[in-house]
mmCIF file of C-alpha atoms in Angstrom:
data_model
loop_
_atom_site.group_PDB
_atom_site.id
_atom_site.type_symbol
_atom_site.label_atom_id
_atom_site.label_comp_id
_atom_site.label_asym_id
_atom_site.label_seq_id
_atom_site.Cartn_x
_atom_site.Cartn_y
_atom_site.Cartn_z
ATOM 1 C CA MET A 1 48.167 11.851 12.695
ATOM 2 C CA THR A 2 44.884 13.661 13.281
ATOM 3 C CA GLU A 3 43.447 14.215 16.727
ATOM 4 C CA THR A 4 40.425 12.127 17.763
ATOM 5 C CA ILE A 5 37.521 14.407 18.660
ATOM 6 C CA THR A 6 35.673 13.122 21.717
ATOM 7 C CA LEU A 7 32.825 13.955 24.066
ATOM 8 C CA GLN A 8 35.366 15.630 26.353
ATOM 9 C CA HIS A 9 36.163 18.112 23.587
ATOM 10 C CA SER A 10 32.469 18.871 23.295
ATOM 11 C CA PHE A 11 32.113 19.660 27.000
ATOM 12 C CA GLN A 12 35.299 21.759 26.903
ATOM 13 C CA ALA A 13 33.935 23.700 23.933
ATOM 14 C CA ARG A 14 30.633 24.317 25.700
ATOM 15 C CA ALA A 15 32.454 25.764 28.718
ATOM 16 C CA ARG A 16 34.665 27.901 26.467
ATOM 17 C CA ILE A 17 31.836 29.494 24.464
ATOM 18 C CA ALA A 18 29.367 29.850 27.348
ATOM 19 C CA GLY A 19 27.915 33.353 27.320
ATOM 20 C CA ARG A 20 29.049 33.957 23.733
ATOM 21 C CA ILE A 21 26.404 31.870 21.964
ATOM 22 C CA ARG A 22 22.678 31.401 22.537
ATOM 23 C CA ARG A 23 21.162 28.184 23.904
ATOM 24 C CA THR A 24 18.428 27.729 21.323
ATOM 25 C CA ALA A 25 14.969 26.271 21.799
ATOM 26 C CA LEU A 26 13.828 22.794 20.821
ATOM 27 C CA MET A 27 10.249 23.446 19.686
ATOM 28 C CA ASP A 28 7.662 20.736 19.162
ATOM 29 C CA SER A 29 6.039 20.698 15.712
ATOM 30 C CA PRO A 30 2.425 19.494 15.979
ATOM 31 C CA ALA A 31 2.064 19.581 12.175
ATOM 32 C CA LEU A 32 5.112 17.403 11.495
ATOM 33 C CA SER A 33 4.295 15.147 14.432
ATOM 34 C CA ARG A 34 0.842 14.457 12.976
ATOM 35 C CA LEU A 35 2.352 13.798 9.559
ATOM 36 C CA CYS A 36 4.988 11.387 10.858
ATOM 37 C CA GLY A 37 3.022 9.697 13.607
ATOM 38 C CA GLY A 38 5.614 10.424 16.308
ATOM 39 C CA ARG A 39 7.053 13.383 18.156
ATOM 40 C CA VAL A 40 8.931 15.781 15.897
ATOM 41 C CA ALA A 41 10.722 18.806 17.350
ATOM 42 C CA LEU A 42 12.743 21.545 15.678
ATOM 43 C CA LYS A 43 16.113 22.674 17.079
ATOM 44 C CA LEU A 44 16.002 26.360 16.217
ATOM 45 C CA GLU A 45 19.578 27.298 15.364
ATOM 46 C CA ASN A 46 18.037 29.844 12.995
ATOM 47 C CA SER A 47 17.574 31.901 16.176
ATOM 48 C CA GLN A 48 21.307 31.784 16.989
ATOM 49 C CA ILE A 49 22.981 35.209 17.392
ATOM 50 C CA THR A 50 24.342 35.312 13.829
ATOM 51 C CA GLY A 51 21.359 33.446 12.380
ATOM 52 C CA SER A 52 22.993 30.009 12.175
ATOM 53 C CA PHE A 53 24.758 27.284 14.154
ATOM 54 C CA LYS A 54 28.094 28.291 12.649
ATOM 55 C CA LEU A 55 28.796 30.719 15.495
ATOM 56 C CA ARG A 56 29.368 27.766 17.831
ATOM 57 C CA GLY A 57 32.370 26.399 15.951
ATOM 58 C CA ALA A 58 33.728 29.815 15.028
ATOM 59 C CA ALA A 59 33.613 31.054 18.609
ATOM 60 C CA ASN A 60 35.316 27.923 19.930
ATOM 61 C CA ALA A 61 38.064 28.156 17.305
ATOM 62 C CA VAL A 62 38.741 31.876 17.854
ATOM 63 C CA LEU A 63 38.833 31.461 21.626
ATOM 64 C CA SER A 64 41.309 28.574 21.228
ATOM 65 C CA LEU A 65 43.881 30.710 19.350
ATOM 66 C CA SER A 66 47.292 31.438 20.816
ATOM 67 C CA ASP A 67 48.275 35.047 21.509
ATOM 68 C CA GLU A 68 50.511 34.988 18.424
ATOM 69 C CA GLN A 69 47.685 33.732 16.233
ATOM 70 C CA ARG A 70 45.288 36.342 17.593
ATOM 71 C CA ALA A 71 47.759 39.083 16.753
ATOM 72 C CA ALA A 72 48.184 37.849 13.163
ATOM 73 C CA GLY A 73 44.440 37.571 12.481
ATOM 74 C CA VAL A 74 42.253 34.869 10.976
ATOM 75 C CA VAL A 75 41.027 34.030 7.498
ATOM 76 C CA GLY A 76 38.065 31.908 6.467
ATOM 77 C CA VAL A 77 36.480 30.544 3.290
ATOM 78 C CA SER A 78 32.705 30.561 3.417
ATOM 79 C CA THR A 79 29.418 30.218 1.542
ATOM 80 C CA GLY A 80 27.992 32.681 4.041
ATOM 81 C CA ASN A 81 27.142 31.417 7.496
ATOM 82 C CA HIS A 82 30.633 30.357 8.617
ATOM 83 C CA GLY A 83 31.915 33.715 7.464
ATOM 84 C CA ARG A 84 29.248 35.522 9.443
ATOM 85 C CA GLY A 85 29.927 33.482 12.568
ATOM 86 C CA LEU A 86 33.689 33.866 12.234
ATOM 87 C CA ALA A 87 33.388 37.609 11.616
ATOM 88 C CA TYR A 88 31.238 38.021 14.732
ATOM 89 C CA ALA A 89 33.443 35.818 16.931
ATOM 90 C CA ALA A 90 36.609 37.571 15.747
ATOM 91 C CA ALA A 91 35.107 41.018 16.344
ATOM 92 C CA GLN A 92 34.068 40.028 19.870
ATOM 93 C CA ALA A 93 37.626 38.849 20.546
ATOM 94 C CA GLY A 94 39.305 41.852 18.878
ATOM 95 C CA VAL A 95 40.897 39.743 16.136
ATOM 96 C CA ARG A 96 41.320 40.846 12.496
ATOM 97 C CA CYS A 97 39.275 38.718 10.107
ATOM 98 C CA ILE A 98 39.219 38.285 6.309
ATOM 99 C CA ILE A 99 36.570 36.106 4.633
ATOM 100 C CA CYS A 100 37.163 34.761 1.106
ATOM 101 C CA MET A 101 34.053 33.881 -0.910
ATOM 102 C CA SER A 102 33.045 32.955 -4.454
ATOM 103 C CA GLU A 103 30.709 34.882 -6.725
ATOM 104 C CA LEU A 104 27.974 32.279 -6.067
ATOM 105 C CA VAL A 105 27.420 33.519 -2.504
ATOM 106 C CA PRO A 106 24.213 35.596 -2.211
ATOM 107 C CA GLN A 107 24.723 39.322 -1.632
ATOM 108 C CA ASN A 108 22.736 39.310 1.613
ATOM 109 C CA LYS A 109 25.289 36.923 3.120
ATOM 110 C CA VAL A 110 28.187 39.093 1.943
ATOM 111 C CA GLU A 111 26.605 42.136 3.583
ATOM 112 C CA GLY A 112 25.920 40.156 6.755
ATOM 113 C CA ILE A 113 29.625 39.362 7.091
ATOM 114 C CA LYS A 114 30.661 42.945 6.418
ATOM 115 C CA SER A 115 28.218 44.144 9.093
ATOM 116 C CA HIS A 116 30.373 42.442 11.714
ATOM 117 C CA GLY A 117 33.506 44.283 10.623
ATOM 118 C CA ALA A 118 35.277 41.607 8.599
ATOM 119 C CA GLU A 119 36.918 42.241 5.229
ATOM 120 C CA VAL A 120 35.316 40.246 2.401
ATOM 121 C CA ARG A 121 37.209 39.184 -0.728
ATOM 122 C CA ILE A 122 35.167 37.811 -3.646
ATOM 123 C CA ILE A 123 37.347 35.410 -5.636
ATOM 124 C CA GLY A 124 36.293 33.334 -8.647
ATOM 125 C CA HIS A 125 33.330 31.042 -9.229
ATOM 126 C CA SER A 126 33.783 28.371 -6.551
ATOM 127 C CA GLN A 127 34.907 27.623 -3.031
ATOM 128 C CA ASP A 128 38.112 26.216 -4.506
ATOM 129 C CA ASP A 129 38.916 29.595 -6.087
ATOM 130 C CA ALA A 130 38.286 31.356 -2.785
ATOM 131 C CA GLN A 131 40.495 28.797 -1.052
ATOM 132 C CA LEU A 132 43.476 29.852 -3.174
ATOM 133 C CA GLU A 133 43.237 33.412 -1.861
ATOM 134 C CA ALA A 134 42.948 32.105 1.691
ATOM 135 C CA GLY A 135 46.100 30.083 1.129
ATOM 136 C CA ARG A 136 47.952 33.216 0.055
ATOM 137 C CA LEU A 137 46.863 35.013 3.244
ATOM 138 C CA MET A 138 47.992 32.038 5.318
ATOM 139 C CA ALA A 139 51.413 32.295 3.683
ATOM 140 C CA GLU A 140 51.510 35.878 4.943
ATOM 141 C CA GLY A 141 51.004 34.639 8.510
ATOM 142 C CA MET A 142 47.238 34.627 9.110
ATOM 143 C CA THR A 143 45.571 31.588 10.700
ATOM 144 C CA MET A 144 43.085 29.677 8.577
ATOM 145 C CA LEU A 145 39.884 28.677 10.374
ATOM 146 C CA PRO A 146 38.034 26.510 7.841
ATOM 147 C CA PRO A 147 34.252 26.095 7.826
ATOM 148 C CA PHE A 148 34.199 22.429 8.838
ATOM 149 C CA ASP A 149 37.375 20.294 8.707
ATOM 150 C CA HIS A 150 39.007 21.498 11.934
ATOM 151 C CA PRO A 151 38.885 19.961 15.432
ATOM 152 C CA ASP A 152 37.912 23.182 17.228
ATOM 153 C CA ILE A 153 35.183 23.894 14.665
ATOM 154 C CA ILE A 154 33.751 20.375 14.969
ATOM 155 C CA ALA A 155 33.882 20.468 18.778
ATOM 156 C CA GLY A 156 32.112 23.814 18.797
ATOM 157 C CA GLN A 157 29.353 22.595 16.484
ATOM 158 C CA SER A 158 28.921 19.482 18.628
ATOM 159 C CA THR A 159 27.656 21.595 21.535
ATOM 160 C CA VAL A 160 24.272 21.810 19.810
ATOM 161 C CA ALA A 161 23.933 18.050 20.304
ATOM 162 C CA LEU A 162 24.549 18.355 24.042
ATOM 163 C CA GLU A 163 21.640 20.774 24.199
ATOM 164 C CA MET A 164 19.396 18.531 22.106
ATOM 165 C CA LEU A 165 19.998 15.543 24.395
ATOM 166 C CA GLU A 166 19.187 17.638 27.456
ATOM 167 C CA GLN A 167 16.023 18.951 25.815
ATOM 168 C CA MET A 168 14.873 15.595 24.370
ATOM 169 C CA PRO A 169 16.655 12.756 26.216
ATOM 170 C CA ASP A 170 14.570 10.019 24.583
ATOM 171 C CA LEU A 171 15.135 11.057 20.965
ATOM 172 C CA GLU A 172 15.482 8.300 18.402
ATOM 173 C CA THR A 173 16.303 10.119 15.144
ATOM 174 C CA VAL A 174 18.236 13.295 14.390
ATOM 175 C CA LEU A 175 18.070 14.989 10.991
ATOM 176 C CA VAL A 176 21.084 17.174 10.252
ATOM 177 C CA PRO A 177 21.844 19.359 7.201
ATOM 178 C CA LEU A 178 24.932 17.966 5.488
ATOM 179 C CA SER A 179 27.559 19.897 3.571
ATOM 180 C CA GLY A 180 31.240 19.658 4.512
ATOM 181 C CA GLY A 181 30.337 17.587 7.552
ATOM 182 C CA GLY A 182 31.488 19.771 10.453
ATOM 183 C CA LEU A 183 28.025 19.910 11.981
ATOM 184 C CA ILE A 184 27.011 16.305 11.447
ATOM 185 C CA SER A 185 30.414 14.986 12.597
ATOM 186 C CA GLY A 186 30.069 16.804 15.907
ATOM 187 C CA VAL A 187 26.413 15.918 16.353
ATOM 188 C CA ALA A 188 26.932 12.245 15.473
ATOM 189 C CA MET A 189 29.963 11.964 17.778
ATOM 190 C CA VAL A 190 27.929 13.216 20.741
ATOM 191 C CA MET A 191 24.793 11.222 19.901
ATOM 192 C CA LYS A 192 26.595 7.921 19.408
ATOM 193 C CA ALA A 193 28.601 8.419 22.608
ATOM 194 C CA ALA A 194 25.369 9.032 24.539
ATOM 195 C CA ASN A 195 23.274 6.330 22.836
ATOM 196 C CA PRO A 196 24.529 4.321 19.842
ATOM 197 C CA ALA A 197 20.918 3.477 18.944
ATOM 198 C CA VAL A 198 20.112 7.077 17.981
ATOM 199 C CA ARG A 199 19.863 7.340 14.181
ATOM 200 C CA VAL A 200 21.788 10.261 12.730
ATOM 201 C CA ILE A 201 20.661 11.059 9.191
ATOM 202 C CA GLY A 202 22.295 13.667 7.000
ATOM 203 C CA VAL A 203 20.172 15.603 4.535
ATOM 204 C CA SER A 204 21.537 17.469 1.539
ATOM 205 C CA MET A 205 20.311 18.894 -1.753
ATOM 206 C CA GLU A 206 20.329 16.993 -5.030
ATOM 207 C CA ARG A 207 22.454 19.672 -6.715
ATOM 208 C CA GLY A 208 26.140 19.338 -5.883
ATOM 209 C CA ALA A 209 26.061 17.287 -2.665
ATOM 210 C CA ALA A 210 29.791 16.763 -2.196
ATOM 211 C CA MET A 211 29.790 14.645 0.970
ATOM 212 C CA HIS A 212 27.106 12.348 -0.431
ATOM 213 C CA ALA A 213 29.136 11.812 -3.593
ATOM 214 C CA SER A 214 32.287 11.229 -1.549
ATOM 215 C CA LEU A 215 30.618 8.656 0.687
ATOM 216 C CA ARG A 216 29.374 6.787 -2.391
ATOM 217 C CA ALA A 217 32.893 6.832 -3.855
ATOM 218 C CA GLY A 218 34.491 5.775 -0.581
ATOM 219 C CA ARG A 219 36.870 8.754 -0.659
ATOM 220 C CA PRO A 220 36.686 12.554 -0.940
ATOM 221 C CA VAL A 221 35.824 13.580 -4.496
ATOM 222 C CA GLN A 222 35.172 16.862 -6.260
ATOM 223 C CA VAL A 223 31.700 17.727 -7.512
ATOM 224 C CA GLU A 224 30.498 20.628 -9.595
ATOM 225 C CA GLU A 225 29.202 23.430 -7.384
ATOM 226 C CA LEU A 226 25.697 24.209 -8.622
ATOM 227 C CA PRO A 227 23.217 26.986 -7.814
ATOM 228 C CA THR A 228 20.609 25.845 -5.289
ATOM 229 C CA LEU A 229 18.129 27.195 -2.776
ATOM 230 C CA ALA A 230 20.297 25.427 -0.181
ATOM 231 C CA ASP A 231 23.292 27.613 -1.053
ATOM 232 C CA SER A 232 24.990 27.194 2.352
ATOM 233 C CA LEU A 233 25.334 23.465 1.652
ATOM 234 C CA GLY A 234 27.404 24.106 -1.483
ATOM 235 C CA GLY A 235 31.131 23.576 -1.892
ATOM 236 C CA GLY A 236 33.445 20.591 -1.663
ATOM 237 C CA ILE A 237 34.727 18.687 1.356
ATOM 238 C CA GLY A 238 38.400 18.988 0.388
ATOM 239 C CA LEU A 239 40.353 16.215 -1.292
ATOM 240 C CA VAL A 240 42.732 16.170 1.681
ATOM 241 C CA ASN A 241 40.007 15.898 4.306
ATOM 242 C CA ALA A 242 41.429 15.245 7.774
ATOM 243 C CA TYR A 243 38.339 14.805 9.952
ATOM 244 C CA THR A 244 34.810 15.114 8.645
ATOM 245 C CA PHE A 245 34.806 12.508 5.874
ATOM 246 C CA ALA A 246 36.021 9.727 8.183
ATOM 247 C CA MET A 247 33.715 10.813 11.017
ATOM 248 C CA THR A 248 30.692 11.022 8.727
ATOM 249 C CA GLN A 249 31.523 7.667 7.162
ATOM 250 C CA ALA A 250 31.868 6.010 10.580
ATOM 251 C CA LEU A 251 29.077 7.658 12.572
ATOM 252 C CA VAL A 252 26.257 8.722 10.244
ATOM 253 C CA ASP A 253 23.564 6.124 9.575
ATOM 254 C CA ASP A 254 22.191 7.421 6.281
ATOM 255 C CA VAL A 255 22.163 10.366 3.881
ATOM 256 C CA VAL A 256 19.123 11.468 1.897
ATOM 257 C CA LEU A 257 18.828 14.098 -0.823
ATOM 258 C CA VAL A 258 15.987 16.550 -1.427
ATOM 259 C CA SER A 259 14.978 18.405 -4.589
ATOM 260 C CA GLU A 260 14.676 22.144 -5.096
ATOM 261 C CA ALA A 261 10.873 21.859 -5.050
ATOM 262 C CA GLU A 262 11.029 19.946 -1.750
ATOM 263 C CA ILE A 263 13.331 22.603 -0.253
ATOM 264 C CA ALA A 264 10.893 25.330 -1.306
ATOM 265 C CA ALA A 265 7.974 23.398 0.206
ATOM 266 C CA ALA A 266 9.875 23.146 3.491
ATOM 267 C CA ILE A 267 10.581 26.889 3.559
ATOM 268 C CA ARG A 268 6.859 27.495 3.061
ATOM 269 C CA HIS A 269 5.925 24.947 5.729
ATOM 270 C CA ALA A 270 8.308 26.544 8.229
ATOM 271 C CA TYR A 271 6.772 29.957 7.644
ATOM 272 C CA TYR A 272 3.086 29.092 7.584
ATOM 273 C CA GLU A 273 2.993 26.142 10.015
ATOM 274 C CA GLU A 274 5.916 26.800 12.368
ATOM 275 C CA ARG A 275 6.086 30.632 12.162
ATOM 276 C CA GLN A 276 9.802 30.408 11.367
ATOM 277 C CA VAL A 277 11.896 32.148 8.717
ATOM 278 C CA ILE A 278 14.533 29.688 7.553
ATOM 279 C CA GLU A 279 16.955 29.495 4.645
ATOM 280 C CA GLY A 280 16.988 26.648 2.160
ATOM 281 C CA SER A 281 19.938 24.949 3.824
ATOM 282 C CA GLY A 282 18.164 25.003 7.170
ATOM 283 C CA SER A 283 15.000 23.534 5.704
ATOM 284 C CA VAL A 284 16.334 20.264 4.321
ATOM 285 C CA GLY A 285 15.418 18.132 7.349
ATOM 286 C CA ILE A 286 11.840 19.393 7.199
ATOM 287 C CA ALA A 287 11.907 18.791 3.441
ATOM 288 C CA ALA A 288 12.892 15.159 3.940
ATOM 289 C CA LEU A 289 10.026 14.591 6.391
ATOM 290 C CA LEU A 290 7.441 16.308 4.191
ATOM 291 C CA ALA A 291 8.582 14.225 1.211
ATOM 292 C CA GLY A 292 8.288 10.972 3.168
ATOM 293 C CA LYS A 293 12.002 10.201 2.806
ATOM 294 C CA ILE A 294 12.605 9.286 6.479
ATOM 295 C CA ASP A 295 11.286 5.871 7.493
ATOM 296 C CA ASN A 296 9.774 5.703 10.981
ATOM 297 C CA PRO A 297 11.345 8.867 12.439
ATOM 298 C CA GLY A 298 9.751 8.222 15.856
ATOM 299 C CA ARG A 299 10.940 10.754 18.429
ATOM 300 C CA CYS A 300 12.768 12.983 15.987
ATOM 301 C CA ALA A 301 14.780 16.177 16.343
ATOM 302 C CA VAL A 302 15.248 18.235 13.180
ATOM 303 C CA LEU A 303 18.186 20.607 13.257
ATOM 304 C CA VAL A 304 17.083 23.866 11.602
ATOM 305 C CA SER A 305 20.523 25.263 10.899
ATOM 306 C CA GLY A 306 19.970 28.852 9.762
ATOM 307 C CA GLN A 307 17.746 31.761 8.785
ATOM 308 C CA ASN A 308 20.021 33.873 6.575
ATOM 309 C CA ILE A 309 17.944 33.880 3.406
ATOM 310 C CA ASP A 310 17.475 36.880 1.144
ATOM 311 C CA MET A 311 14.061 38.147 2.217
ATOM 312 C CA GLY A 312 13.023 38.966 -1.337
ATOM 313 C CA LEU A 313 13.719 35.357 -2.300
ATOM 314 C CA HIS A 314 11.921 34.174 0.833
ATOM 315 C CA LYS A 315 8.802 36.115 -0.125
ATOM 316 C CA ARG A 316 8.815 34.637 -3.618
ATOM 317 C CA VAL A 317 9.096 31.120 -2.210
ATOM 318 C CA ILE A 318 6.379 31.482 0.432
ATOM 319 C CA ASP A 319 4.104 33.118 -2.145
ATOM 320 C CA GLY A 320 4.301 29.848 -4.061
ATOM 321 C CA GLU A 321 6.534 30.908 -6.948
ATOM 322 C CA ASP A 322 8.434 28.093 -8.643
ATOM 323 C CA VAL A 323 11.896 29.496 -7.971
ATOM 324 C CA ASP A 324 14.728 27.895 -9.947
ATOM 325 C CA ILE A 325 17.990 29.569 -8.970
ATOM 326 C CA ALA A 326 19.994 27.752 -11.641
ATOM 327 C CA ALA A 327 17.670 28.879 -14.453
ATOM 328 C CA GLU A 328 17.738 32.461 -13.178
ATOM 329 C CA ILE A 329 21.526 32.558 -13.109
ATOM 330 C CA LYS A 330 21.720 31.058 -16.599
ATOM 331 C CA GLY A 331 19.125 33.537 -17.825
ATOM 332 C CA GLY A 332 21.126 36.410 -16.419
ATOM 333 C CA ALA A 333 24.281 35.113 -18.070
ATOM 334 C CA ASP A 334 22.524 34.804 -21.418
ATOM 335 C CA ALA A 335 21.025 38.283 -21.253
#
């Protein structure tokens, strides 16, 4: 039987990781507020120490390890940001860390993980392939700290919602990037406990949105992992999902999808209007607002989840180039 993750776990996580993560700003967006006719503010997790919210869950999970687990080391499977957060948290705690990744992960994210002292193993063409290597390392005695479906990870991610409520107590709508569901499960748990009337809306990309497909099917399903500007939202939710599918199904009010062109437009908006560098995955909430896909957002907080984009790609996007990652990968394969 799985543990129920509650508001108490969120407060415990906040106390545990205090001083090891950054309390990030909630910045009003005059441009988006004018567009939407309400107050829109951006929760800037792109300014987190490792460039994304993932450090919150990783730090909480590492600090919750037993002495035996710390000695054996930790392993993670990541599309980039969880690996970076886990590598940083493990290094700060003096714990060995191995991150398993697929070939689809951008090189800048691989280098970011290595910069924090973790070993990176590139395995196969999908998260599922990388997961097999992680399973082998677990069999050797290492502790698996997954990117989302873990109570300590979810509780750690939920601390961002405590901050948002303190910074904007009267918020009505929260837009949260949605992938495996660790972030939105924690955020929705806190928001609904504080005020059930708050709308929690997940936003994902049209290409390979695994949680969206699973919610439509009523059970966890596999989807093809496709190249996308929102690369950190890629990967499955796990067919044996213990926490995040049920929490997302029960607590999240709606899920919307955005196109590659809408993601690119949001990256450009963030740079030129908000003076923020954000990755595609962190831009999806802004993308949904710009595309008019959120009805009556009112007092709205948009969780900007990360900044770890390849800066060459970022320049191409903000310069207005029509970047199609899938076509580029196919072109390279055909060459």
